[in-house]
Tab-separated table of C-alpha atoms and ligand atoms in Angstrom:
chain	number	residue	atom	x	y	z
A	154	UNK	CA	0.000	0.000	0.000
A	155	UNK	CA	1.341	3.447	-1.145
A	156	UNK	CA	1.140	6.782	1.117
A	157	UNK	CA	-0.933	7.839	-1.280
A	158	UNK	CA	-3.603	4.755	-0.850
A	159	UNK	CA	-3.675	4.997	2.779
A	160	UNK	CA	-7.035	7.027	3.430
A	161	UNK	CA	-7.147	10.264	5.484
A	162	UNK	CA	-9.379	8.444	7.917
A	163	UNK	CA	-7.123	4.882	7.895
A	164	UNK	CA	-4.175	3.302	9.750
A	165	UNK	CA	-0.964	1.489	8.888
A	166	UNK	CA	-0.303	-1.799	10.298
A	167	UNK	CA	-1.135	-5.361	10.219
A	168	UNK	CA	-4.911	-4.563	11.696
A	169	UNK	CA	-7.944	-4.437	9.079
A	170	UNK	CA	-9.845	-2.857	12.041
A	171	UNK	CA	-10.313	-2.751	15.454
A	172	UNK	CA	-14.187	-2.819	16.896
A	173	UNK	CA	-14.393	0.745	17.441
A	174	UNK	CA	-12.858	1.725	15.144
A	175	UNK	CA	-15.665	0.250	13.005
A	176	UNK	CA	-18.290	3.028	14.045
A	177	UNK	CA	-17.166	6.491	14.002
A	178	UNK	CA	-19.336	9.244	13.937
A	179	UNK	CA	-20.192	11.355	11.643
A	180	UNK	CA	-22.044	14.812	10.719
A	181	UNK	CA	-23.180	17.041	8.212
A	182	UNK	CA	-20.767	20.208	8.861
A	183	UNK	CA	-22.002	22.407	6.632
A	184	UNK	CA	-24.128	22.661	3.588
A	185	UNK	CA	-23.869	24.525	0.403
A	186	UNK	CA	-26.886	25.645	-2.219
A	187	UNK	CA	-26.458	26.671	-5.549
A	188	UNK	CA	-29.661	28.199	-7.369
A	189	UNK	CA	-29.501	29.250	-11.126
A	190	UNK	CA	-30.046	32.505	-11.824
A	191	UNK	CA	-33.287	32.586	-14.264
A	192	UNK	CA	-36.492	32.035	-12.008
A	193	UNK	CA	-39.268	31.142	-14.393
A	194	UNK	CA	-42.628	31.635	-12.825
A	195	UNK	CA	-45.834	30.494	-12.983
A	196	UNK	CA	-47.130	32.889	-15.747
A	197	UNK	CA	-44.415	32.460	-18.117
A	198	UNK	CA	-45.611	28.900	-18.273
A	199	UNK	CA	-49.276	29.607	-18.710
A	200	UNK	CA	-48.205	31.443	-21.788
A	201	UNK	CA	-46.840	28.296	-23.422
A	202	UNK	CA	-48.898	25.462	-22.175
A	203	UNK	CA	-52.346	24.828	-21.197
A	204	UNK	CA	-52.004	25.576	-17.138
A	205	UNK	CA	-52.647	29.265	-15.025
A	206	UNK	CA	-50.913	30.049	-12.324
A	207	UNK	CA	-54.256	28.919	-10.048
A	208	UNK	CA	-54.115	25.768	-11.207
A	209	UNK	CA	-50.408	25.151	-10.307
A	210	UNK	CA	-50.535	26.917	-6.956
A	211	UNK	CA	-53.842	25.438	-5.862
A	212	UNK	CA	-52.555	22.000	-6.465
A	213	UNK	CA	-48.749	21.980	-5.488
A	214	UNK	CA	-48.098	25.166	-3.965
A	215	UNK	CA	-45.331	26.256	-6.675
A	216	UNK	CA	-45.227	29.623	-7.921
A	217	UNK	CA	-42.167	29.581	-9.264
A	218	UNK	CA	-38.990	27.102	-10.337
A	219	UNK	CA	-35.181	27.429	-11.713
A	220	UNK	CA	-34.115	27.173	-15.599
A	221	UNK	CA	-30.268	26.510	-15.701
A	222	UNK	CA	-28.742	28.233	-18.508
A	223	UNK	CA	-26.640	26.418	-20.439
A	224	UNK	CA	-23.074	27.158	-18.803
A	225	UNK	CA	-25.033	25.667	-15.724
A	226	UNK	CA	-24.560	22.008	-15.832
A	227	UNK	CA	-24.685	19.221	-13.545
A	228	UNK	CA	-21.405	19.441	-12.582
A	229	UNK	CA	-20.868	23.196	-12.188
A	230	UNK	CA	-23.811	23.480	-10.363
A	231	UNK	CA	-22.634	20.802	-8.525
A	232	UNK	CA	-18.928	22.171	-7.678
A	233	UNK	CA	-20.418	25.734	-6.980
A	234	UNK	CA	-22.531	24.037	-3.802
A	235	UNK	CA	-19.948	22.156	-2.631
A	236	UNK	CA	-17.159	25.132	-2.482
A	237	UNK	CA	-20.374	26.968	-0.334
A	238	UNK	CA	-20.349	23.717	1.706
A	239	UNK	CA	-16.148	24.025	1.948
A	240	UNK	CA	-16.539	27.615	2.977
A	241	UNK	CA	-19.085	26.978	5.948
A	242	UNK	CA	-17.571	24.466	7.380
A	243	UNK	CA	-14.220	26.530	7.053
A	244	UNK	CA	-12.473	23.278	5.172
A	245	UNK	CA	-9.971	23.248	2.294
A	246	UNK	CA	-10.812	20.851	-0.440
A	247	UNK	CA	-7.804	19.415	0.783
A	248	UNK	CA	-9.751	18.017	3.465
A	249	UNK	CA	-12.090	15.646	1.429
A	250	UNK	CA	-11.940	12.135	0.712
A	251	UNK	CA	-14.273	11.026	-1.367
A	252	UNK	CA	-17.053	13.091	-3.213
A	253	UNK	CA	-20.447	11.489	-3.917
A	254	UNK	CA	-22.960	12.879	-5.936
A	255	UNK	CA	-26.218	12.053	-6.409
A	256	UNK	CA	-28.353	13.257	-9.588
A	257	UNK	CA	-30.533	11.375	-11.624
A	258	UNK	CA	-30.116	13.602	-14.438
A	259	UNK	CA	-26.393	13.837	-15.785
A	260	UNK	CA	-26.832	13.015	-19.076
A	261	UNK	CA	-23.399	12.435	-19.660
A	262	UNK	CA	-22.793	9.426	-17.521
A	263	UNK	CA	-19.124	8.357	-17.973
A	264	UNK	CA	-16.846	9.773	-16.517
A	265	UNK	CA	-19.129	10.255	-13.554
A	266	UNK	CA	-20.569	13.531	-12.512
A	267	UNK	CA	-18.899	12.822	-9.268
A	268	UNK	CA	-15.353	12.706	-11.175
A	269	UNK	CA	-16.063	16.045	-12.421
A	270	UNK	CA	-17.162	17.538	-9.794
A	271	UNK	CA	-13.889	16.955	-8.312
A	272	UNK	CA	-12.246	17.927	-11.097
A	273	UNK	CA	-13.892	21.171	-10.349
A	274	UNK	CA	-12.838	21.707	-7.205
A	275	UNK	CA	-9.226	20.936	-7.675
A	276	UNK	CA	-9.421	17.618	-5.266
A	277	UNK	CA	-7.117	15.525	-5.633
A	278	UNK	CA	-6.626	11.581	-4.776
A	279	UNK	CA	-10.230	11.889	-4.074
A	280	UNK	CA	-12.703	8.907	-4.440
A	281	UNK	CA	-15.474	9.653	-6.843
A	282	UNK	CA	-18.676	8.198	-8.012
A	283	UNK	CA	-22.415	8.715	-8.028
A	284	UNK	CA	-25.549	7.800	-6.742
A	285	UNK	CA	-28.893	6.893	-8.520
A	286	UNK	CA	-31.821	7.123	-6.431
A	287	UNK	CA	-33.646	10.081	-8.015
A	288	UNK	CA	-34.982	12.127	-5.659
A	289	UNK	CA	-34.019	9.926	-2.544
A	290	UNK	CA	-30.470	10.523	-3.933
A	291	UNK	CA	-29.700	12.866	-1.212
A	292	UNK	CA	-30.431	10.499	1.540
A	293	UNK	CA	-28.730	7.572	0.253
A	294	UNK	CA	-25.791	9.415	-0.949
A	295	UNK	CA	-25.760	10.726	2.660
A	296	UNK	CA	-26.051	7.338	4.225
A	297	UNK	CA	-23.465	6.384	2.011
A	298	UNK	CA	-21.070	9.394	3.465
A	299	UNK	CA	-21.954	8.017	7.214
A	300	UNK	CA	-21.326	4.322	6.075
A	301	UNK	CA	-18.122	5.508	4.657
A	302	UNK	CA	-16.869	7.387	7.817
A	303	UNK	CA	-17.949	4.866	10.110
A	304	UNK	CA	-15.822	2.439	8.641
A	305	UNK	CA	-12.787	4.000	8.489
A	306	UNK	CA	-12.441	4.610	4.800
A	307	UNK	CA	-12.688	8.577	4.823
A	308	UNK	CA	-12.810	11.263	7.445
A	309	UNK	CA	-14.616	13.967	5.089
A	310	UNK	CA	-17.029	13.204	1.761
A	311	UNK	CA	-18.547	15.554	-0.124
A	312	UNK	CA	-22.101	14.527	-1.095
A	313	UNK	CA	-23.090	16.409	-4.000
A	314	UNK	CA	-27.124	16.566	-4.813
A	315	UNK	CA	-27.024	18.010	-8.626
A	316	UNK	CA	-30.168	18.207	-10.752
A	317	UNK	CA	-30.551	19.505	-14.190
A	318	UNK	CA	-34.340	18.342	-14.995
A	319	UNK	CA	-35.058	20.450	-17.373
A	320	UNK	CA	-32.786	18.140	-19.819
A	321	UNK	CA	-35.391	15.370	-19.084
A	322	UNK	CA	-38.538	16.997	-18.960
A	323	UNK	CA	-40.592	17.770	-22.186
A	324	UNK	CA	-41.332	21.291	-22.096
A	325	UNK	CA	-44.985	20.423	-23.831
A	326	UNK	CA	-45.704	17.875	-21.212
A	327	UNK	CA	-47.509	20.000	-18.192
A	328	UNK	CA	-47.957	17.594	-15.601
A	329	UNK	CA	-44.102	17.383	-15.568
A	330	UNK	CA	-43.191	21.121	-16.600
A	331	UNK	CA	-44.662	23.148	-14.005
A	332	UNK	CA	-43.220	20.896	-11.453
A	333	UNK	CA	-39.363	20.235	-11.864
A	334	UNK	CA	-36.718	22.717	-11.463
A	335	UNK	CA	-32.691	22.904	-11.561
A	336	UNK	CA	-30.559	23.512	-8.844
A	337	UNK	CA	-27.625	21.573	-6.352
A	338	UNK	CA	-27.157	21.414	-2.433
A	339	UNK	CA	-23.872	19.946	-1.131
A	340	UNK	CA	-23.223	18.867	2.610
A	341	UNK	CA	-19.777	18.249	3.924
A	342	UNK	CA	-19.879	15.205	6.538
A	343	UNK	CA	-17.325	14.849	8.699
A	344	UNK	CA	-16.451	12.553	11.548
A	345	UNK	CA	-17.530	13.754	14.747
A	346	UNK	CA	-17.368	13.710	18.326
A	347	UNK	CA	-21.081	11.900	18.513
A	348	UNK	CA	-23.685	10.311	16.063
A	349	UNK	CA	-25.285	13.634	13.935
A	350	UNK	CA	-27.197	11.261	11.525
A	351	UNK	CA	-28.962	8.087	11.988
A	352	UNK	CA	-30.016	4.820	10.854
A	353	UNK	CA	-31.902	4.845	7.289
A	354	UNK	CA	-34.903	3.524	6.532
A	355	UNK	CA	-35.385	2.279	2.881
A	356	UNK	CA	-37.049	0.569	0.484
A	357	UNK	CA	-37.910	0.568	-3.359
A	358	UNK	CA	-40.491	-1.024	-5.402
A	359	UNK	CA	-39.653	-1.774	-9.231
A	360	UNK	CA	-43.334	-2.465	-9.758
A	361	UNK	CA	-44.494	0.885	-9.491
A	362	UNK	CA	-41.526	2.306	-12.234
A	363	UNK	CA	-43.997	3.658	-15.076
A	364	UNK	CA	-45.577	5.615	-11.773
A	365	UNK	CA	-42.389	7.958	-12.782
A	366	UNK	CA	-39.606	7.688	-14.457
A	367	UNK	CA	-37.607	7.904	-17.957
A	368	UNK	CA	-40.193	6.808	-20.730
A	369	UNK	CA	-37.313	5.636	-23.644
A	370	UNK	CA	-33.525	4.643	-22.975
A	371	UNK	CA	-30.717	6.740	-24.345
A	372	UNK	CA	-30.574	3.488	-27.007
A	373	UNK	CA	-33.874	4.082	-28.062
A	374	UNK	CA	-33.376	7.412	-28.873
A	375	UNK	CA	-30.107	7.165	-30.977
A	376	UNK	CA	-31.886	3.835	-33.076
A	377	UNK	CA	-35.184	5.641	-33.413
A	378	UNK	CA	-34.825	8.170	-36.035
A	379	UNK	CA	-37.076	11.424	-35.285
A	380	UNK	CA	-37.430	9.763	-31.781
A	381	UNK	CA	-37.879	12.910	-29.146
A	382	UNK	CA	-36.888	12.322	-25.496
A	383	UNK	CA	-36.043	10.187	-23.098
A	384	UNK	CA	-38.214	12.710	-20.943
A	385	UNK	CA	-39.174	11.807	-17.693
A	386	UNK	CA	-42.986	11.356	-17.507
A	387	UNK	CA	-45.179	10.718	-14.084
A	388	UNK	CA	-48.502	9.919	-13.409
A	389	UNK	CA	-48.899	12.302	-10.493
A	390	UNK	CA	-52.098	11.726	-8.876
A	391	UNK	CA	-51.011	7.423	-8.301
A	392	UNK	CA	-47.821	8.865	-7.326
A	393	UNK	CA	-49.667	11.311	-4.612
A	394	UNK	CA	-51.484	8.391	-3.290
A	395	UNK	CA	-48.202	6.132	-2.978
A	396	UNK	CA	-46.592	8.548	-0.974
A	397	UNK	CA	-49.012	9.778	1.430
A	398	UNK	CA	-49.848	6.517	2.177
A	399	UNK	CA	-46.607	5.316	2.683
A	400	UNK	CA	-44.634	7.232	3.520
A	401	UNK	CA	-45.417	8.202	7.094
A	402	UNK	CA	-44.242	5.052	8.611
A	403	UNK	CA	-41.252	4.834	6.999
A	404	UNK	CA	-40.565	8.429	8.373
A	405	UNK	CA	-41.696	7.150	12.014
A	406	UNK	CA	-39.103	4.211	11.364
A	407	UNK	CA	-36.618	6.664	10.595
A	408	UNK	CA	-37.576	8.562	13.989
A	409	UNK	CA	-37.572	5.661	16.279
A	410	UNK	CA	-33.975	4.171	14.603
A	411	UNK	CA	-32.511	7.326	15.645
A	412	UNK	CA	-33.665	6.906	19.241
A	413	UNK	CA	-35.885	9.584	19.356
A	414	UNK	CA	-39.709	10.188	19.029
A	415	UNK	CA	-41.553	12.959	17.016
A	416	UNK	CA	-41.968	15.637	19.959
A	417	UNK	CA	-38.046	15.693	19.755
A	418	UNK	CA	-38.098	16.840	15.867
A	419	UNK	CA	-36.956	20.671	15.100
A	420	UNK	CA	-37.935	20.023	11.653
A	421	UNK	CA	-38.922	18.084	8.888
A	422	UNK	CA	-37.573	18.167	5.305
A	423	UNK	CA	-39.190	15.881	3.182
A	424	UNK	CA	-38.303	15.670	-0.473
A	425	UNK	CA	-39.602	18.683	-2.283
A	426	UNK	CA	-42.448	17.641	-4.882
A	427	UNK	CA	-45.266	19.601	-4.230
A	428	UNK	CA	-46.018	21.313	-1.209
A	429	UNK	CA	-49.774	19.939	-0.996
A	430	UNK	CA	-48.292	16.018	-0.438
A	431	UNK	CA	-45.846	17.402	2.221
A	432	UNK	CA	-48.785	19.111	3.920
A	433	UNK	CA	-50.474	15.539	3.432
A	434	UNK	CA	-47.672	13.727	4.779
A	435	UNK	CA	-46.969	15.977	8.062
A	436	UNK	CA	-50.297	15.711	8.701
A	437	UNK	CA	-50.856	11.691	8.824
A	438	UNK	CA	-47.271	11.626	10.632
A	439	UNK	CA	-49.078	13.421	13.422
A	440	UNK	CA	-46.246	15.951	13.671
A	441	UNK	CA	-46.354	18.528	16.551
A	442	UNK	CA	-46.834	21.945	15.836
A	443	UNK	CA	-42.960	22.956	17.208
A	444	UNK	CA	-41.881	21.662	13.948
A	445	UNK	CA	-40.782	23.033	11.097
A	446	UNK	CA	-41.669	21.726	8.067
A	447	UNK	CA	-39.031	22.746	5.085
A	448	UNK	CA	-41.261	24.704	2.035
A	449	UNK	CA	-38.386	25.365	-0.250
A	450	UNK	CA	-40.938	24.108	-2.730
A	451	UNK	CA	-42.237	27.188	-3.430
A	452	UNK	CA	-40.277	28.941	-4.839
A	453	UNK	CA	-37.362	26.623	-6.274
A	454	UNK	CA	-39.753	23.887	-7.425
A	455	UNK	CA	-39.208	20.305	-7.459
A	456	UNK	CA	-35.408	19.221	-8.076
A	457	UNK	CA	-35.313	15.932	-7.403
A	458	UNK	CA	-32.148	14.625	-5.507
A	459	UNK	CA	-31.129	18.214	-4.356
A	460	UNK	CA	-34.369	19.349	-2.894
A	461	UNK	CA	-33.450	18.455	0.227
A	462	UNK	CA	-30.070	19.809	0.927
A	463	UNK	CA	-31.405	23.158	-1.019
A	464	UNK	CA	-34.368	23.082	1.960
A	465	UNK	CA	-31.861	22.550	4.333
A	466	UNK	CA	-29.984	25.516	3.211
A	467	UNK	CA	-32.863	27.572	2.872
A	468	UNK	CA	-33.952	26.520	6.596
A	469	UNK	CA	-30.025	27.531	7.755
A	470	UNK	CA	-30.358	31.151	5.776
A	471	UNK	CA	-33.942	31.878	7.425
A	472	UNK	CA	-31.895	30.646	10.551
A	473	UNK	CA	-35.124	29.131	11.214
A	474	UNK	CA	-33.770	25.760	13.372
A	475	UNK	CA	-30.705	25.588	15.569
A	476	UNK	CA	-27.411	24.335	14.671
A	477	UNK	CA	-27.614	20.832	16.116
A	478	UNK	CA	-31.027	20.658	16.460
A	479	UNK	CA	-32.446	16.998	14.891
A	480	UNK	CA	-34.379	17.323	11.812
A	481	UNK	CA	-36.074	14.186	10.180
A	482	UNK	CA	-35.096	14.184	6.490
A	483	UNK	CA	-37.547	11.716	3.648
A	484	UNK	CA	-36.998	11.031	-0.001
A	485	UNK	CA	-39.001	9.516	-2.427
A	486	UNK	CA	-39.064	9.344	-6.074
A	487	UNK	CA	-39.122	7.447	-9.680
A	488	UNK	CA	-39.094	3.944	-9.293
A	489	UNK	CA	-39.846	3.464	-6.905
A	490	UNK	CA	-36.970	4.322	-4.323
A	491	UNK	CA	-37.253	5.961	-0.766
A	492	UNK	CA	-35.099	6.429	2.293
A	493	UNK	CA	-35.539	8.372	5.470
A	494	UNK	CA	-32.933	9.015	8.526
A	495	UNK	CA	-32.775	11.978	11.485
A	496	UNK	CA	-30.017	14.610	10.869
A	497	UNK	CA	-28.641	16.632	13.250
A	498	UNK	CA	-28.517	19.866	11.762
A	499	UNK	CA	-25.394	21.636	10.736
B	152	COA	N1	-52.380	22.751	-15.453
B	152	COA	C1	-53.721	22.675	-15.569
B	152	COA	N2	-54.417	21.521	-15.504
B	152	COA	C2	-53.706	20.403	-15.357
B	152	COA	C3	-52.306	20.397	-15.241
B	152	COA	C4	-51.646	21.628	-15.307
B	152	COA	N3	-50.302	21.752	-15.194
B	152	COA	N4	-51.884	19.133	-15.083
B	152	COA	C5	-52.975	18.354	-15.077
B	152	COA	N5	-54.073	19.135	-15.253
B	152	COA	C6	-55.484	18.715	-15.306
B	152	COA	C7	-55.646	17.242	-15.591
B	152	COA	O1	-55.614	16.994	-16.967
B	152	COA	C8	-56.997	16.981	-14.997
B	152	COA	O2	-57.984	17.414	-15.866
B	152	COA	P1	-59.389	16.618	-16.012
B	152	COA	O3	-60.011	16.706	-14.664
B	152	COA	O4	-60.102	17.372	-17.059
B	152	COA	O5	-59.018	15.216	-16.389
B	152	COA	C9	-57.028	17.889	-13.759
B	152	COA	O6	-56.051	18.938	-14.017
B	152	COA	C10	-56.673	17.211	-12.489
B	152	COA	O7	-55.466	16.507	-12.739
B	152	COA	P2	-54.807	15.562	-11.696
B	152	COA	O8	-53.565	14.997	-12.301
B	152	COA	O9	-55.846	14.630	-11.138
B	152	COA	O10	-54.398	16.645	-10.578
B	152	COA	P3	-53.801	16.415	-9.157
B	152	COA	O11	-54.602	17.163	-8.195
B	152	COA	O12	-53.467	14.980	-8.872
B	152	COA	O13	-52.402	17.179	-9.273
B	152	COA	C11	-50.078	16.722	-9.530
B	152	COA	C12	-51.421	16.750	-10.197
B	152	COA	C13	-49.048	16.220	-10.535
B	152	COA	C14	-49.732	18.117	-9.107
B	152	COA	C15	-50.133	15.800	-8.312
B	152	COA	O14	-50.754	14.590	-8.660
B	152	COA	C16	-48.786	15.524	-7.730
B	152	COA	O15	-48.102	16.409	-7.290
B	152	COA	N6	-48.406	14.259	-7.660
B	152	COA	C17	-47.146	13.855	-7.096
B	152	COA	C18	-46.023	14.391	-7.896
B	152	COA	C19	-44.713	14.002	-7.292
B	152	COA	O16	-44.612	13.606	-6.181
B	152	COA	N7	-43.690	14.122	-8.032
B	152	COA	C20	-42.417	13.741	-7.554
B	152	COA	C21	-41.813	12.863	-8.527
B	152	COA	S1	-40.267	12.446	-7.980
């Protein structure tokens, strides 16, 4: 084994690892959010499709969502996120280990956005590679990051939530268009002196994957001449159902992993798909009125995987929750795929 292959977090010697050593803690230190710059609201849309800016409010609480410009990509949305998450937590790039990203739209695939990302930042030795979870990408990237930590191989990951929808969505469809948005959220997790996330609870069912997901595969398109797409396409209201009716008790799972019960919650930051199912959702959880519930929806939209670290950051700028307060995170998405775990907050 080189210096250079012994990880930041690792030891020399003839040990693989000692029982402690096996579990160390870890944290989100800091997070980082980086929205483009062209809001598009709900009016511009109504101009173009068949909708009104009722319509869209009434029924998911959006009034307006991000269009990346073209210099905007997956990966420099990505990088600019994760320097914000660097710069919070006061840590050099130097510092990381491994970056993970999670997106479900990087259409370029190999080399990994993660690779690039890194790239971007000017880490180097770093380990790189993504996640694909769609929009419960943050949360397993993030359980990934604590997995990672606990066992030794990295004291720092980057976990970089980058979404570019608007490459997958078909601008004529609108039960897609008025609902997904671009943007990234980054969160540097560190090891710690005590637990700061816990256990996930997951699952995924491959039955329900024309509920949402990519209609055509990239080979489709390039056999299929005149072929438009692959756009993502949903069928919202089954979708709606699904997730208010399940996912409450994988969110109380998530609770009572972490050792905790719902009175203890600061806040709750489901994934951000339409603020009418995370009314629904809070609701049926039975969550007490002390908490907060993350709305980033609004005004940023749906972005899949990095709706939840961009609610985090949003929740951080209000300075709405404590540092260190526990806030019960939930993702859910094409599929299907879902995961839940308590943070505490950084
Ligand atoms: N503007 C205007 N009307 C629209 C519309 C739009 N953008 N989209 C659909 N409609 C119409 C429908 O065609 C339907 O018309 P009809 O009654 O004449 O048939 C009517 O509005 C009601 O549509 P429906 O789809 O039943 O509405 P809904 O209340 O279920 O809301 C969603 C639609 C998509 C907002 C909602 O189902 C939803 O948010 N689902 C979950 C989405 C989600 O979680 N996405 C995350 C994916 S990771």
């Amino acid at each position: 084994m080189t210096a250079e292959s012994v990880p930041k977090g690792g030891t020399r010697g003839s040990r693989i690892a000692a029982g402690p050593r096996l579990a160390i803690p870890a944290r989100i230190l800091a997070v980082g959010a980086y929205r483009p710059g062209r809001g598009v609201a709900n009016a511009e849309l109504s101009r173009t499709l068949d909708t009104s800016d009722a319509w869209i409010v009434k029924r998911t609480g959006i009034r307006r969502r991000c269009a990346a410009s073209p210099g905007e990509t997956v990966v420099t949305m990505g990088a600019a996120a994760a320097e914000k998450a660097l710069a919070a937590a006061g840590r050099s790039v130097d510092a990381v280990d491994c970056v993970v990203a999670a997106t479900m739209s990087y259409t370029g695939q190999s080399p990994s956005a993660a690779v690039q990302i890194a790239r971007e930042l000017g880490a180097k030795r770093v380990g790189a590679f993504d996640v694909s979870a769609a929009c419960a990408g943050f949360n397993y990237a993030l359980d990934v990051a604590r997995s990672l930590i606990a066992g030794g191989s990295a004291r720092h990951v980057l976990v970089v939530a980058s979404e570019r929808m608007s490459d997958l969505i078909d601008p004529g469809d609108r039960t897609t268009a008025v609902i997904f948005s671009d943007g990234a959220g980054a969160a540097l997790v560190g090891a710690y002196g005590e637990p700061g996330i816990g256990p996930m609870t997951w699952g995924s069912d491959g039955s329900l994957a024309g509920v949402a997901g990519q209609d055509l595969t990239w080979a489709h398109f390039r056999d299929t001449p005149g072929c438009r797409g692959p756009y993502f396409r949903m069928r919202g209201p089954e979708l709606y159902r699904w997730a208010i009716s399940e996912m409450p008790a994988v969110a109380l799972r998530a609770v009572d992993a972490a050792g905790l019960d719902l009175a203890d919650l600061a806040a709750f930051v489901p994934h951000q798909a339409n603020l009418r199912m995370i009314e629904a959702i809070a609701d049926r959880l039975g969550l007490p009125g002390h908490v907060v519930v993350a709305r980033d929806v609004e005004d940023q939209g749906n972005t899949s995987a990095a709706s939840i670290p961009l609610a985090i950051s949003r929740l951080k700028e209000e300075c709405a929750v404590a540092s260190g307060a526990p806030a019960l995170l939930l993702g859910f998405g094409a599929g299907v795929a879902y995961g839940a775990q308590v943070i505490r907050l950084p």
